[in-house]
XYZ file of C-alpha atoms in Angstrom:
731
model
C 98.686 143.918 130.411
C 98.720 141.482 133.052
C 96.467 138.804 133.460
C 92.826 138.686 135.576
C 94.189 137.785 139.551
C 92.004 134.766 140.384
C 91.282 135.549 144.081
C 90.409 132.737 147.032
C 87.103 134.311 146.923
C 86.427 132.805 142.925
C 87.969 129.391 143.988
C 85.034 129.513 146.804
C 82.356 130.609 144.576
C 83.150 127.631 141.759
C 84.241 124.750 144.776
C 80.233 125.803 145.743
C 79.041 125.783 143.185
C 80.467 121.770 141.793
C 78.937 120.988 144.756
C 75.731 122.010 143.791
C 75.676 120.923 140.718
C 77.442 116.969 141.586
C 74.295 116.237 143.946
C 71.782 116.979 140.777
C 74.834 114.824 138.523
C 75.031 112.140 141.540
C 71.826 112.152 142.258
C 70.476 110.570 138.794
C 73.682 108.308 137.951
C 72.593 106.400 141.294
C 69.084 106.233 139.227
C 71.263 105.223 136.000
C 72.588 102.294 138.408
C 69.484 101.209 139.538
C 68.091 100.923 135.696
C 71.598 98.775 134.667
C 71.072 96.404 136.794
C 67.665 95.272 137.920
C 66.507 92.523 139.092
C 68.675 89.557 139.663
C 71.273 91.604 138.348
C 71.154 94.465 141.122
C 74.444 93.152 142.675
C 75.778 95.200 139.814
C 74.609 98.629 140.490
C 77.017 99.104 142.572
C 79.789 98.219 139.910
C 77.980 100.899 138.396
C 77.790 103.685 139.972
C 81.197 103.984 141.053
C 82.010 103.385 137.223
C 80.166 106.753 136.162
C 81.306 108.368 139.078
C 84.311 107.334 138.296
C 83.936 108.311 134.715
C 82.366 111.704 135.520
C 84.859 112.440 137.504
C 88.150 111.419 135.117
C 86.460 112.481 131.765
C 84.815 115.483 133.582
C 88.382 117.652 134.816
C 89.928 116.995 130.982
C 86.257 117.688 129.624
C 86.198 121.202 132.061
C 89.914 122.441 131.179
C 90.186 122.030 127.705
C 86.114 122.882 126.737
C 85.629 125.843 124.085
C 82.644 126.261 126.833
C 83.592 126.802 129.922
C 82.103 126.353 132.721
C 80.916 123.189 131.887
C 79.693 119.510 134.202
C 79.562 116.203 133.051
C 78.024 112.769 133.900
C 75.789 109.852 133.105
C 74.531 111.244 129.233
C 70.380 110.356 129.548
C 70.199 109.169 125.719
C 73.261 107.303 125.836
C 72.687 105.738 129.289
C 69.270 104.446 127.494
C 71.276 103.037 125.276
C 73.304 101.485 127.947
C 70.179 99.945 129.878
C 69.413 97.829 126.598
C 72.856 97.032 125.862
C 72.898 95.814 129.512
C 69.787 93.280 129.399
C 71.018 91.853 126.397
C 74.621 91.504 127.369
C 73.707 89.640 130.815
C 70.518 88.109 129.752
C 73.334 86.183 126.957
C 75.353 85.061 129.646
C 72.930 84.106 132.473
C 71.124 81.913 129.592
C 74.270 80.287 129.169
C 74.585 79.918 132.444
C 76.770 82.313 133.928
C 76.810 83.620 136.986
C 75.087 86.547 137.981
C 78.757 87.902 139.330
C 80.258 87.205 135.620
C 77.115 88.985 134.256
C 77.747 92.100 135.664
C 81.628 91.112 134.710
C 80.489 91.415 131.122
C 77.997 93.968 131.167
C 80.771 96.406 132.480
C 83.391 94.520 129.602
C 80.670 95.446 127.013
C 80.382 99.555 128.788
C 83.705 99.586 128.803
C 84.122 99.235 124.897
C 81.424 101.266 124.355
C 83.089 103.514 126.062
C 85.913 103.316 124.414
C 84.565 102.596 120.802
C 82.281 106.588 121.243
C 85.554 108.179 122.009
C 87.353 106.916 119.660
C 85.004 108.183 117.117
C 84.762 111.853 118.559
C 88.069 111.997 119.119
C 88.397 111.211 115.082
C 85.549 113.395 114.431
C 87.410 116.491 116.103
C 90.626 115.439 114.816
C 89.328 115.420 111.390
C 87.660 118.797 112.122
C 84.686 117.488 110.498
C 82.356 119.872 113.105
C 80.613 121.268 110.638
C 79.122 118.257 108.433
C 77.308 117.778 112.172
C 76.402 121.706 112.547
C 72.674 121.393 110.812
C 70.523 121.819 114.377
C 67.960 124.225 113.793
C 66.897 126.381 116.991
C 63.306 124.492 116.629
C 65.323 121.137 117.643
C 67.258 122.880 119.926
C 64.081 124.738 121.492
C 62.141 120.893 121.422
C 65.858 119.788 122.965
C 65.643 122.172 126.031
C 61.929 122.023 126.576
C 62.185 117.893 126.998
C 65.189 117.816 128.872
C 62.777 121.204 131.073
C 59.620 118.702 131.345
C 62.103 115.584 132.702
C 63.088 117.533 135.288
C 60.452 118.488 136.855
C 58.598 114.407 136.119
C 62.190 113.683 138.139
C 61.794 116.148 140.431
C 57.955 114.860 140.342
C 59.586 111.437 141.010
C 62.020 112.128 144.062
C 59.937 113.824 146.089
C 56.215 112.604 145.807
C 56.649 109.369 143.263
C 54.952 109.600 141.653
C 54.987 110.150 137.401
C 53.912 113.073 135.469
C 51.201 111.889 134.032
C 47.102 113.616 134.428
C 46.042 109.437 135.960
C 48.955 109.460 138.361
C 48.244 113.354 139.664
C 44.404 113.115 140.263
C 44.871 109.913 142.074
C 45.054 110.410 145.972
C 47.264 113.178 147.743
C 49.109 111.509 151.132
C 49.496 114.427 153.626
C 54.003 113.871 153.266
C 53.369 113.785 149.570
C 51.677 117.094 149.674
C 54.055 118.765 152.230
C 57.400 117.244 150.126
C 55.719 118.468 146.900
C 54.841 122.265 148.518
C 58.217 122.439 149.782
C 60.152 121.753 147.092
C 57.642 124.023 145.209
C 58.382 127.144 147.714
C 62.121 126.261 147.826
C 61.986 127.189 143.305
C 59.479 130.208 143.977
C 63.174 131.455 146.563
C 65.444 130.275 143.468
C 63.088 132.153 140.712
C 62.851 134.856 143.089
C 66.937 135.701 143.736
C 66.916 134.832 140.168
C 64.586 137.903 139.465
C 65.797 140.762 141.781
C 69.037 139.648 143.331
C 72.121 140.283 140.541
C 74.486 138.378 143.265
C 75.853 135.377 142.188
C 76.684 134.465 146.142
C 72.574 134.496 146.162
C 71.772 131.245 145.348
C 74.761 130.202 146.973
C 74.103 131.241 150.684
C 70.468 130.527 149.538
C 71.178 126.765 149.787
C 72.680 126.762 151.955
C 70.916 128.739 154.491
C 68.033 126.422 153.672
C 69.646 122.895 153.630
C 70.318 124.082 157.515
C 66.869 124.938 157.812
C 65.109 121.866 156.687
C 68.097 119.748 158.272
C 67.042 121.255 161.785
C 63.400 120.809 160.968
C 63.213 117.790 159.797
C 65.637 116.974 162.789
C 63.556 118.599 165.575
C 60.519 116.588 163.764
C 61.464 112.900 164.278
C 61.580 112.739 160.420
C 65.587 112.721 159.659
C 66.151 109.226 159.554
C 65.563 107.090 156.838
C 62.324 105.636 157.994
C 60.324 109.617 157.366
C 61.471 109.345 153.142
C 62.913 113.057 153.887
C 66.411 111.897 152.203
C 67.439 109.902 149.454
C 68.178 106.387 150.496
C 71.979 105.995 150.940
C 74.647 105.188 148.209
C 75.718 102.191 150.343
C 79.303 100.915 149.511
C 80.105 101.266 146.449
C 81.914 98.149 144.827
C 85.494 99.305 142.243
C 85.854 96.985 139.396
C 89.252 96.356 136.889
C 88.714 96.597 133.260
C 91.600 93.788 133.153
C 91.281 91.695 136.180
C 87.435 91.738 134.749
C 89.203 90.229 131.531
C 90.502 87.941 133.156
C 87.553 87.067 134.917
C 84.292 87.496 132.241
C 83.105 84.220 130.034
C 82.902 87.263 126.964
C 84.981 85.367 124.347
C 85.314 86.622 120.873
C 81.961 85.852 118.777
C 80.212 86.819 122.249
C 81.746 90.698 121.723
C 80.685 89.603 118.276
C 77.070 89.962 118.753
C 77.462 93.092 120.928
C 79.084 94.810 118.385
C 75.526 96.699 117.096
C 74.997 97.874 120.592
C 78.065 99.322 120.904
C 77.905 101.764 117.742
C 74.283 102.240 118.317
C 76.403 104.054 122.127
C 78.510 105.813 119.494
C 75.593 107.083 117.134
C 73.790 108.489 120.270
C 76.275 110.001 122.053
C 77.014 111.700 118.624
C 74.176 113.088 118.485
C 73.232 113.457 122.069
C 77.064 115.977 122.126
C 75.980 118.106 118.749
C 72.713 119.226 120.305
C 73.919 119.678 123.883
C 76.168 121.960 122.671
C 74.042 123.768 120.199
C 71.245 123.925 123.026
C 74.775 125.079 125.496
C 75.529 128.011 122.934
C 72.282 129.009 122.620
C 70.714 129.106 126.636
C 73.856 130.800 126.649
C 74.540 132.540 123.786
C 77.421 132.428 122.874
C 79.509 129.670 120.068
C 81.902 127.018 120.629
C 83.938 124.896 118.504
C 82.877 121.733 117.954
C 85.494 120.122 116.922
C 86.905 121.052 120.028
C 84.596 119.398 122.036
C 84.692 116.452 120.168
C 88.441 115.830 120.645
C 87.414 117.165 124.142
C 84.833 114.191 125.139
C 86.685 112.127 122.277
C 90.344 111.975 124.879
C 87.636 112.593 128.443
C 86.295 108.582 127.046
C 89.778 106.885 126.257
C 91.718 108.268 129.704
C 88.267 107.381 132.127
C 87.532 103.844 130.538
C 91.065 102.027 131.248
C 90.690 103.240 135.001
C 86.835 101.395 134.473
C 84.948 104.686 134.279
C 81.923 104.744 131.846
C 81.513 107.591 129.152
C 80.663 111.178 130.777
C 78.854 114.096 128.567
C 78.354 117.359 129.037
C 75.225 117.883 130.642
C 72.831 120.703 130.302
C 71.840 121.736 133.401
C 73.756 120.892 135.952
C 75.928 122.771 133.443
C 73.994 125.388 133.850
C 72.993 125.260 137.755
C 77.286 125.885 137.272
C 76.537 129.391 136.288
C 73.168 129.826 138.393
C 75.196 129.139 141.037
C 78.039 131.239 141.028
C 80.990 129.375 139.309
C 83.178 132.052 137.435
C 85.502 129.669 135.824
C 86.564 127.042 134.643
C 87.254 125.006 138.030
C 83.875 125.106 139.004
C 83.950 122.246 136.624
C 86.451 121.291 137.220
C 85.196 121.119 141.682
C 81.992 119.065 140.100
C 83.306 116.641 138.737
C 86.117 116.468 142.058
C 83.344 115.958 143.996
C 82.073 112.554 141.975
C 85.049 111.310 142.304
C 85.750 111.530 145.875
C 82.035 110.252 146.781
C 83.239 107.449 144.416
C 86.408 106.398 146.216
C 85.503 106.648 149.536
C 81.674 105.895 149.429
C 80.297 108.867 150.999
C 76.706 109.746 150.686
C 76.740 112.971 149.918
C 72.868 112.723 147.549
C 71.667 111.123 151.922
C 73.026 113.977 153.674
C 70.667 116.935 151.388
C 66.499 117.086 152.342
C 64.723 115.525 148.769
C 62.300 119.211 148.056
C 65.977 121.244 148.661
C 67.188 118.912 145.231
C 63.417 117.961 144.423
C 63.460 122.884 144.368
C 66.534 123.120 142.274
C 65.964 120.002 139.773
C 62.284 122.055 139.418
C 64.235 124.604 138.995
C 66.069 124.358 136.037
C 63.180 122.214 134.576
C 61.599 125.182 135.378
C 64.851 128.087 133.135
C 65.117 125.410 130.566
C 61.421 125.521 129.420
C 61.117 129.577 129.206
C 64.290 129.147 127.331
C 63.072 126.842 125.229
C 59.929 128.360 124.419
C 60.074 132.414 124.872
C 61.727 133.069 122.598
C 59.997 132.138 119.503
C 56.865 133.592 121.179
C 58.406 136.600 121.845
C 59.179 137.098 118.181
C 55.720 135.488 116.967
C 58.161 132.877 115.237
C 54.221 130.915 115.453
C 56.422 128.136 113.190
C 59.247 126.989 115.509
C 56.956 127.497 118.475
C 55.629 124.921 117.322
C 57.923 123.130 116.146
C 59.600 123.082 119.285
C 56.462 122.078 121.695
C 55.885 119.069 119.383
C 60.345 118.101 119.302
C 59.391 118.062 123.401
C 56.719 116.032 122.495
C 58.266 113.524 120.823
C 61.014 113.218 122.742
C 59.020 112.806 125.586
C 57.379 110.143 124.594
C 59.917 108.539 122.241
C 63.193 109.557 123.521
C 66.020 112.149 122.993
C 67.573 110.603 120.149
C 63.870 110.114 118.436
C 63.083 113.304 118.831
C 65.881 115.089 117.462
C 66.361 112.854 114.742
C 63.217 113.195 113.789
C 63.183 117.126 114.331
C 66.252 116.909 112.389
C 64.590 114.803 109.115
C 61.679 117.684 109.378
C 63.307 120.745 109.222
C 65.222 119.069 106.021
C 61.516 118.724 104.828
C 60.656 122.101 105.878
C 64.083 123.271 104.379
C 63.592 121.922 100.838
C 59.978 122.661 100.901
C 61.040 126.478 101.405
C 64.239 126.413 99.822
C 62.012 125.383 96.351
C 59.376 127.734 96.950
C 62.757 130.455 96.888
C 63.278 128.772 93.758
C 66.915 127.731 91.096
C 65.960 131.728 89.414
C 67.605 133.856 90.631
C 67.289 136.231 87.522
C 65.674 136.579 84.288
C 65.915 138.822 81.773
C 65.671 139.278 78.107
C 69.009 140.317 75.323
C 66.308 143.364 75.621
C 67.554 144.246 78.971
C 70.973 142.409 78.385
C 73.455 142.151 75.559
C 76.874 139.812 75.456
C 80.268 141.714 74.795
C 79.764 141.895 71.071
C 79.583 145.722 69.652
C 77.854 145.044 66.822
C 76.588 147.147 63.681
C 73.754 149.787 64.098
C 71.783 147.377 62.305
C 72.226 144.297 64.322
C 71.651 146.382 67.601
C 68.374 148.416 66.209
C 67.337 144.983 65.379
C 68.416 143.437 68.788
C 67.249 146.418 70.539
C 63.351 145.722 68.637
C 63.092 141.521 68.941
C 64.819 140.981 72.035
C 61.885 139.569 74.122
C 62.703 136.565 71.768
C 66.217 135.733 73.710
C 64.972 134.683 78.370
C 68.143 134.727 79.886
C 68.075 132.617 83.376
C 69.805 132.468 85.818
C 70.501 130.000 88.300
C 71.083 129.721 91.770
C 71.649 126.322 94.875
C 72.033 122.859 94.920
C 69.146 121.718 91.504
C 66.836 118.862 93.376
C 63.531 117.432 92.674
C 62.201 120.528 94.291
C 64.339 123.187 92.928
C 64.633 121.759 89.349
C 61.277 121.399 88.852
C 60.422 125.430 89.551
C 62.533 126.176 87.112
C 60.578 124.297 84.635
C 57.444 125.706 85.440
C 59.310 129.289 85.779
C 60.434 129.321 82.253
C 57.632 127.413 80.836
C 54.717 130.032 82.593
C 57.111 133.293 81.137
C 57.056 131.947 77.217
C 52.875 131.013 77.858
C 52.686 134.451 78.691
C 54.077 135.701 75.887
C 52.737 135.120 71.002
C 53.286 131.704 70.496
C 56.516 131.626 68.791
C 57.506 134.986 70.093
C 60.271 133.042 71.900
C 63.384 132.173 70.239
C 66.132 131.173 72.342
C 65.889 130.242 76.445
C 69.681 130.340 77.747
C 70.182 129.025 81.274
C 73.467 129.948 82.965
C 74.771 127.501 85.465
C 77.401 129.860 87.418
C 76.286 130.090 90.801
C 74.430 125.989 90.456
C 76.311 124.067 92.973
C 75.630 120.557 92.582
C 72.183 118.730 90.683
C 71.138 115.248 92.099
C 69.250 112.691 89.869
C 66.293 113.906 90.116
C 66.979 117.177 88.370
C 67.106 115.904 85.516
C 63.611 114.927 84.863
C 62.293 118.451 85.337
C 64.967 119.611 82.720
C 64.259 116.686 80.220
C 60.738 117.830 80.495
C 61.723 121.666 80.199
C 63.534 120.731 76.755
C 60.690 118.684 75.467
C 59.127 121.958 76.218
C 61.387 123.480 73.746
C 61.637 121.657 71.445
C 58.324 121.474 71.184
C 57.667 125.743 70.260
C 61.036 125.661 67.923
C 62.785 126.875 71.370
C 66.962 126.685 70.798
C 67.526 125.758 75.093
C 71.688 126.745 75.481
C 73.590 126.228 78.970
C 76.363 128.248 80.076
C 78.873 128.110 82.655
C 78.755 124.546 83.678
C 80.912 123.119 86.581
C 81.799 120.015 86.216
C 80.376 117.370 88.049
C 77.143 119.469 86.409
C 78.270 119.316 82.819
C 78.598 115.099 84.006
C 75.091 115.232 85.392
C 73.602 116.696 82.283
C 75.686 114.589 80.634
C 74.959 111.118 81.233
C 71.694 111.912 81.255
C 71.548 112.768 76.699
C 71.255 116.644 77.200
C 74.634 117.054 74.810
C 74.149 114.371 72.922
C 71.559 113.460 69.559
C 69.379 115.308 67.440
C 68.328 117.311 70.760
C 71.528 117.916 72.399
C 71.261 121.054 73.761
C 74.172 123.835 72.944
C 76.693 124.495 76.314
C 79.501 127.781 76.224
C 81.973 127.995 78.992
C 80.264 131.881 80.270
C 77.202 133.398 79.601
C 78.606 135.873 77.246
C 79.019 133.119 74.588
C 75.842 131.972 74.651
C 74.189 134.709 74.700
C 76.656 135.872 71.661
C 75.222 132.796 69.816
C 71.307 133.470 70.472
C 71.993 136.923 68.973
C 73.508 135.336 66.292
C 70.156 133.224 65.430
C 67.973 136.240 65.775
C 69.924 137.967 63.468
C 70.282 135.214 61.218
C 66.752 134.463 61.065
C 65.948 138.503 60.039
C 68.178 137.785 57.897
C 71.001 140.358 59.025
C 74.553 139.387 57.883
C 76.687 139.105 60.984
C 79.564 139.180 58.814
C 78.539 142.573 56.447
C 82.313 142.540 55.210
C 84.437 145.597 53.374
C 81.988 146.754 50.909
C 78.924 147.627 52.686
C 81.590 149.970 54.979
C 81.215 153.157 53.114
C 77.567 152.772 52.650
C 77.060 152.479 56.866
C 80.293 155.327 57.039
C 77.753 157.454 54.788
C 74.814 156.608 57.387
C 76.705 158.301 60.955
C 77.773 160.736 58.948
C 74.476 162.139 57.674
C 75.579 162.073 53.626
C 78.600 160.216 50.854
C 80.351 163.724 50.789
C 81.456 163.773 54.185
C 82.656 160.223 54.201
C 84.009 160.460 51.419
C 85.804 163.459 52.883
C 86.069 161.819 56.058
C 88.285 158.971 54.331
C 90.977 161.415 53.433
C 92.346 161.343 56.800
C 92.222 157.277 57.918
C 94.646 155.152 57.458
C 93.674 151.352 56.483
C 95.276 149.022 57.341
C 94.868 145.109 56.763
C 95.440 141.856 58.524
C 95.198 138.381 56.613
C 95.395 136.431 60.270
C 94.667 136.725 63.718
C 97.685 139.436 66.066
C 97.749 142.383 68.768
C 96.664 145.590 67.756
C 97.911 147.465 70.426
C 98.155 146.426 74.021
C 97.116 147.683 77.869
C 99.672 150.275 78.588
C 100.534 151.843 75.065
C 99.303 155.105 74.533
C 95.536 155.347 72.962
C 96.626 158.086 70.240
C 94.648 156.757 67.789
C 90.621 155.474 67.040
C 89.424 153.059 64.665
C 86.791 152.420 62.754
C 86.169 148.739 61.950
C 85.214 147.828 57.695
C 85.731 143.780 58.578
C 86.038 141.422 60.613
C 86.476 141.002 64.430
C 87.973 142.108 67.005
C 89.293 140.559 70.655
C 89.748 143.207 73.915
C 90.831 141.079 76.759
C 92.162 142.520 80.401
C 94.586 140.446 83.197
C 92.745 138.225 85.373
C 95.363 136.329 86.570
C 99.339 134.978 85.652
C 99.403 134.195 82.990
C 95.756 134.724 82.326
C 93.673 136.984 80.184
C 89.807 137.829 80.243
C 88.504 138.539 77.465
C 85.556 141.166 77.875
C 84.529 142.371 74.453
C 83.943 141.720 71.070
C 84.265 143.865 68.155
C 82.450 143.339 65.270
C 82.524 145.192 62.095
C 80.874 148.845 61.245
C 81.986 149.529 64.755
C 84.527 151.954 66.711
C 87.074 151.069 69.174
C 89.512 153.166 70.888
C 87.616 155.947 71.299
C 87.426 156.554 75.156
C 90.885 156.323 75.248
C 91.868 158.515 72.567
C 89.463 161.291 73.853
C 90.221 160.866 77.277
C 93.788 161.251 76.386
C 94.959 158.040 78.956
C 96.866 154.507 78.168
C 94.344 152.042 77.034
C 92.404 150.146 79.166
C 93.185 146.464 77.045
C 95.049 144.650 74.929
C 92.910 144.837 71.440
C 93.824 142.082 68.942
C 91.987 140.630 66.118
C 90.404 137.271 65.488
C 91.490 136.616 61.938
C 91.700 138.453 58.782
C 90.458 142.206 59.404
C 90.476 145.515 57.947
C 90.895 148.479 60.187
C 90.280 152.284 59.136
C 93.136 154.123 61.740
C 92.668 157.673 62.568
C 95.476 159.073 64.302
C 95.916 162.360 66.480
C 97.670 164.309 64.068
C 95.493 163.212 61.625
C 92.550 164.459 63.219
C 94.607 167.386 64.386
C 95.475 167.966 61.155
C 91.011 167.317 60.504
C 90.250 170.022 63.075
C 92.328 173.065 61.594
C 91.305 171.907 57.558
C 87.721 171.038 58.238
C 86.533 171.911 61.323
C 82.879 171.006 59.810
C 83.894 167.594 59.178
C 85.665 167.046 62.462
C 82.378 168.784 64.545
C 80.041 165.810 61.905
C 82.589 162.974 63.272
C 82.890 163.834 67.250
C 79.246 163.659 66.542
C 78.812 160.461 65.757
C 81.734 159.628 68.101
C 79.344 160.855 70.720
C 76.163 159.192 69.582
C 78.131 155.328 69.582
C 78.785 156.466 73.071
C 75.632 157.296 74.173
C 74.074 154.054 72.227
C 76.639 152.588 74.654
C 76.079 154.229 77.628
C 72.471 153.922 77.995
C 72.051 150.480 77.091
C 74.558 149.808 80.697
C 72.018 151.616 82.705
C 69.636 149.691 81.486
C 71.348 146.186 82.182
C 72.421 147.894 84.904
C 69.044 149.012 86.783
C 67.734 145.519 85.280
C 71.225 143.981 87.140
C 69.668 145.882 90.534
C 66.406 144.541 90.455
C-alpha cells in the first residue's frame, strides 16, 4: 500500500496553523524577556528574547519532528521561565555587586541560562535513553485536570492583561473602566464568541484560519479608518525593536563569570532541570488527556533533551512543548508534524530578522484567541469529572488549579502528586492487603489423609485460618491485616482458633513500619496460644521479617516454602491435639480396610487379590505417562505426587498418607499416569493389578461391587471437597 500523499493544501494548512500558533508564543516570549531583565539590566531583554526565539526555532523543529504526539509547538516553558527569572536576578545582582557592568551582567546571566539549558537537556536525554519514563508516569487525572484548568486561568488572565492592563482579581475588575478598555475587551470577547461558534457549528479545519485572517483584515481596516493604527492608540503590541544576537562562546571569553561563581549557581540550575522535568511530565500527560492519545514519555524525554543540547551552542534557551499553542495547531487546521515545524521556523525568522510579527496583529484578536484557548482548557479539565459525577476528582482539580494560580505550577503539581499519594495510601489501606480468608473447613492442603483424620479436620477445620495477602505492606495495609485477623478471632469462642497462616505469595514488599503491625499480630496470637505461620515469602520480605526477629527466639514463627506445606503443618498440629496419629502404620491397615468394605470377611477376601509391596527407602513407584494398570492401597508410609514444572524441575501437587488410595482415576479410566509417584521413605503398599481385578470380577462379583463402592466413596468425597474449595475461592 502506498503511503498517503502530502498535498499542497495540507502544506498551506500547516503553514497557516504554525503562523497562528507562533503569534501567541512570541507574545509569551516577549513578556518573559521583560521579566528576566528588568531595571538596570533592561538592555538584556532583546538578548533574552532573541535566545528564546532561536531556542524555540532550533529545538522546536527537532521536537516537532521527533515527538510521539504530533503536532506539537514549543516555546519558553512558564514554570521553567519563572525559575530562570529568579536565576537571572541572582546571577545579575551578583555581578553588579562585584562591580561589573550591566553588559557583563547580561552576558553572565545568559551563560548561566546556557549552562542550565545544557544540564536540563542532558538530564532529559539521559532519562529517555535509560527508558525511565515509566517511573514518572504517576500523574493522576485530577493533577492533570488542575494543571489544565490553571493553564486556562493563566491564559484568560494574560489575555485580560494584554487587552486592558488589568489583572484577573476582584479589586482590579471593580475599578472604573475607560471606554477604550471596554471596547478592547468587548472586541476580544467577540472574537472568542466567533471562534466558539465555529468550533460548535463548523467542522472544516479551514474555518478558524479563514476566520482569523478575515477578522485581522477587518480589524486592521477599522483601526486605520479610525486613526488608531499608530502605536499611541494601544491597539497593537509594542514593537519588538532590534533584537540582539549573542554567542555563548564569545560571551564566555568576555564574561567575568568564574568557576567559583558558577558553582554558587549550581543549585539554581538544578532547580531549572527539576522544574523542566516535572513540567514536561505533566504537560505530556495533559496533551494525552486532551487528545485522548497515548504518547511515549521516553521518546519525549529524548526529543526535548536533544533539542536543548543542539540549541545551546547557538545561544538558544531551552524550549518545551506548549499545551495551548499545540492545541491551537489542531484548531487552526494543522494536519501533520510540519505545522509544528512551521511554527518554529516563524519564530526563528522573527528572531533573525527582528520582524515585528506581533505588532501587526490587533490586540483584541490575539486576546480573543488566548481567551479561546483558556476557555477550551478550562472546559476540557473540569467538564469530564463533572459529567461523570466524579465529585472528588472535580474538587481536587479545582484545588490544584487554585494552588497553581496562587503558588505556581510546580508547587501545585508536586502538591497534587503528594496529595494523590496520600489519597492512594488511604484508599489502599481501606481495601486492605487481605485478598482472601478461608478456614481448613473450606480449603485443605494437598495431603490425602485417612478417613478419621479427614473427619476430624472437617469438624474442627475452622481452627485453622488461612489469609492470602497481596500488594505492598506498609503502615496502613499491615495494620489492616492485624485488625482483620484480630476481628475474625475475637468473633469466635475463646480457644477455637489454633493456627493462623499468612500466605505472602502475592506480597510485593514491605517497609519497616509494617513489622510493627505484624509484631502486634504475633503478640496477639501468642497471648491466645495460637500458632502464627508464614509461607511463600519473597527473599526481600523474608529479610525484612528476619531482621525484625520474627524467625528467632521463643516466639519464632515457622516459615514454609508454600501454602500447602504450611497447611499440612497446621493440620498435623490439629490432629496431634486430638490424639489422632498421622503415622498409623501397618498394624492398623486391616482394621481400616474392614471399615471401608463393611466387614472383616470382605477385607480378608480382598487381601487375597492384593499384592504386598515393601519399600525400604525413597524410590519412584511409577512415572507420568506409564500405563495405569493397578490401583494402590497405602498401608504405611507416605507417597509424593509430582508433575513436571519446567526443564529439570518438578512441582509437588499431593502427598498421600497411610490408609488412603492412589491411582484409582487412571486405573478405571484406563488412561496413562498423569503424575510421577514416589515414596518419601519406607512404605508398604497393597496393589490390585488389572489382571487381579478382572479375576475378582469373575470369581467374586459381590466383592468387586463392594470394592467399586469403596472407590466411588473415596472419589466422591474428594470431588465434593474440591467443589467446596472452588466455591470458597470464587468468593
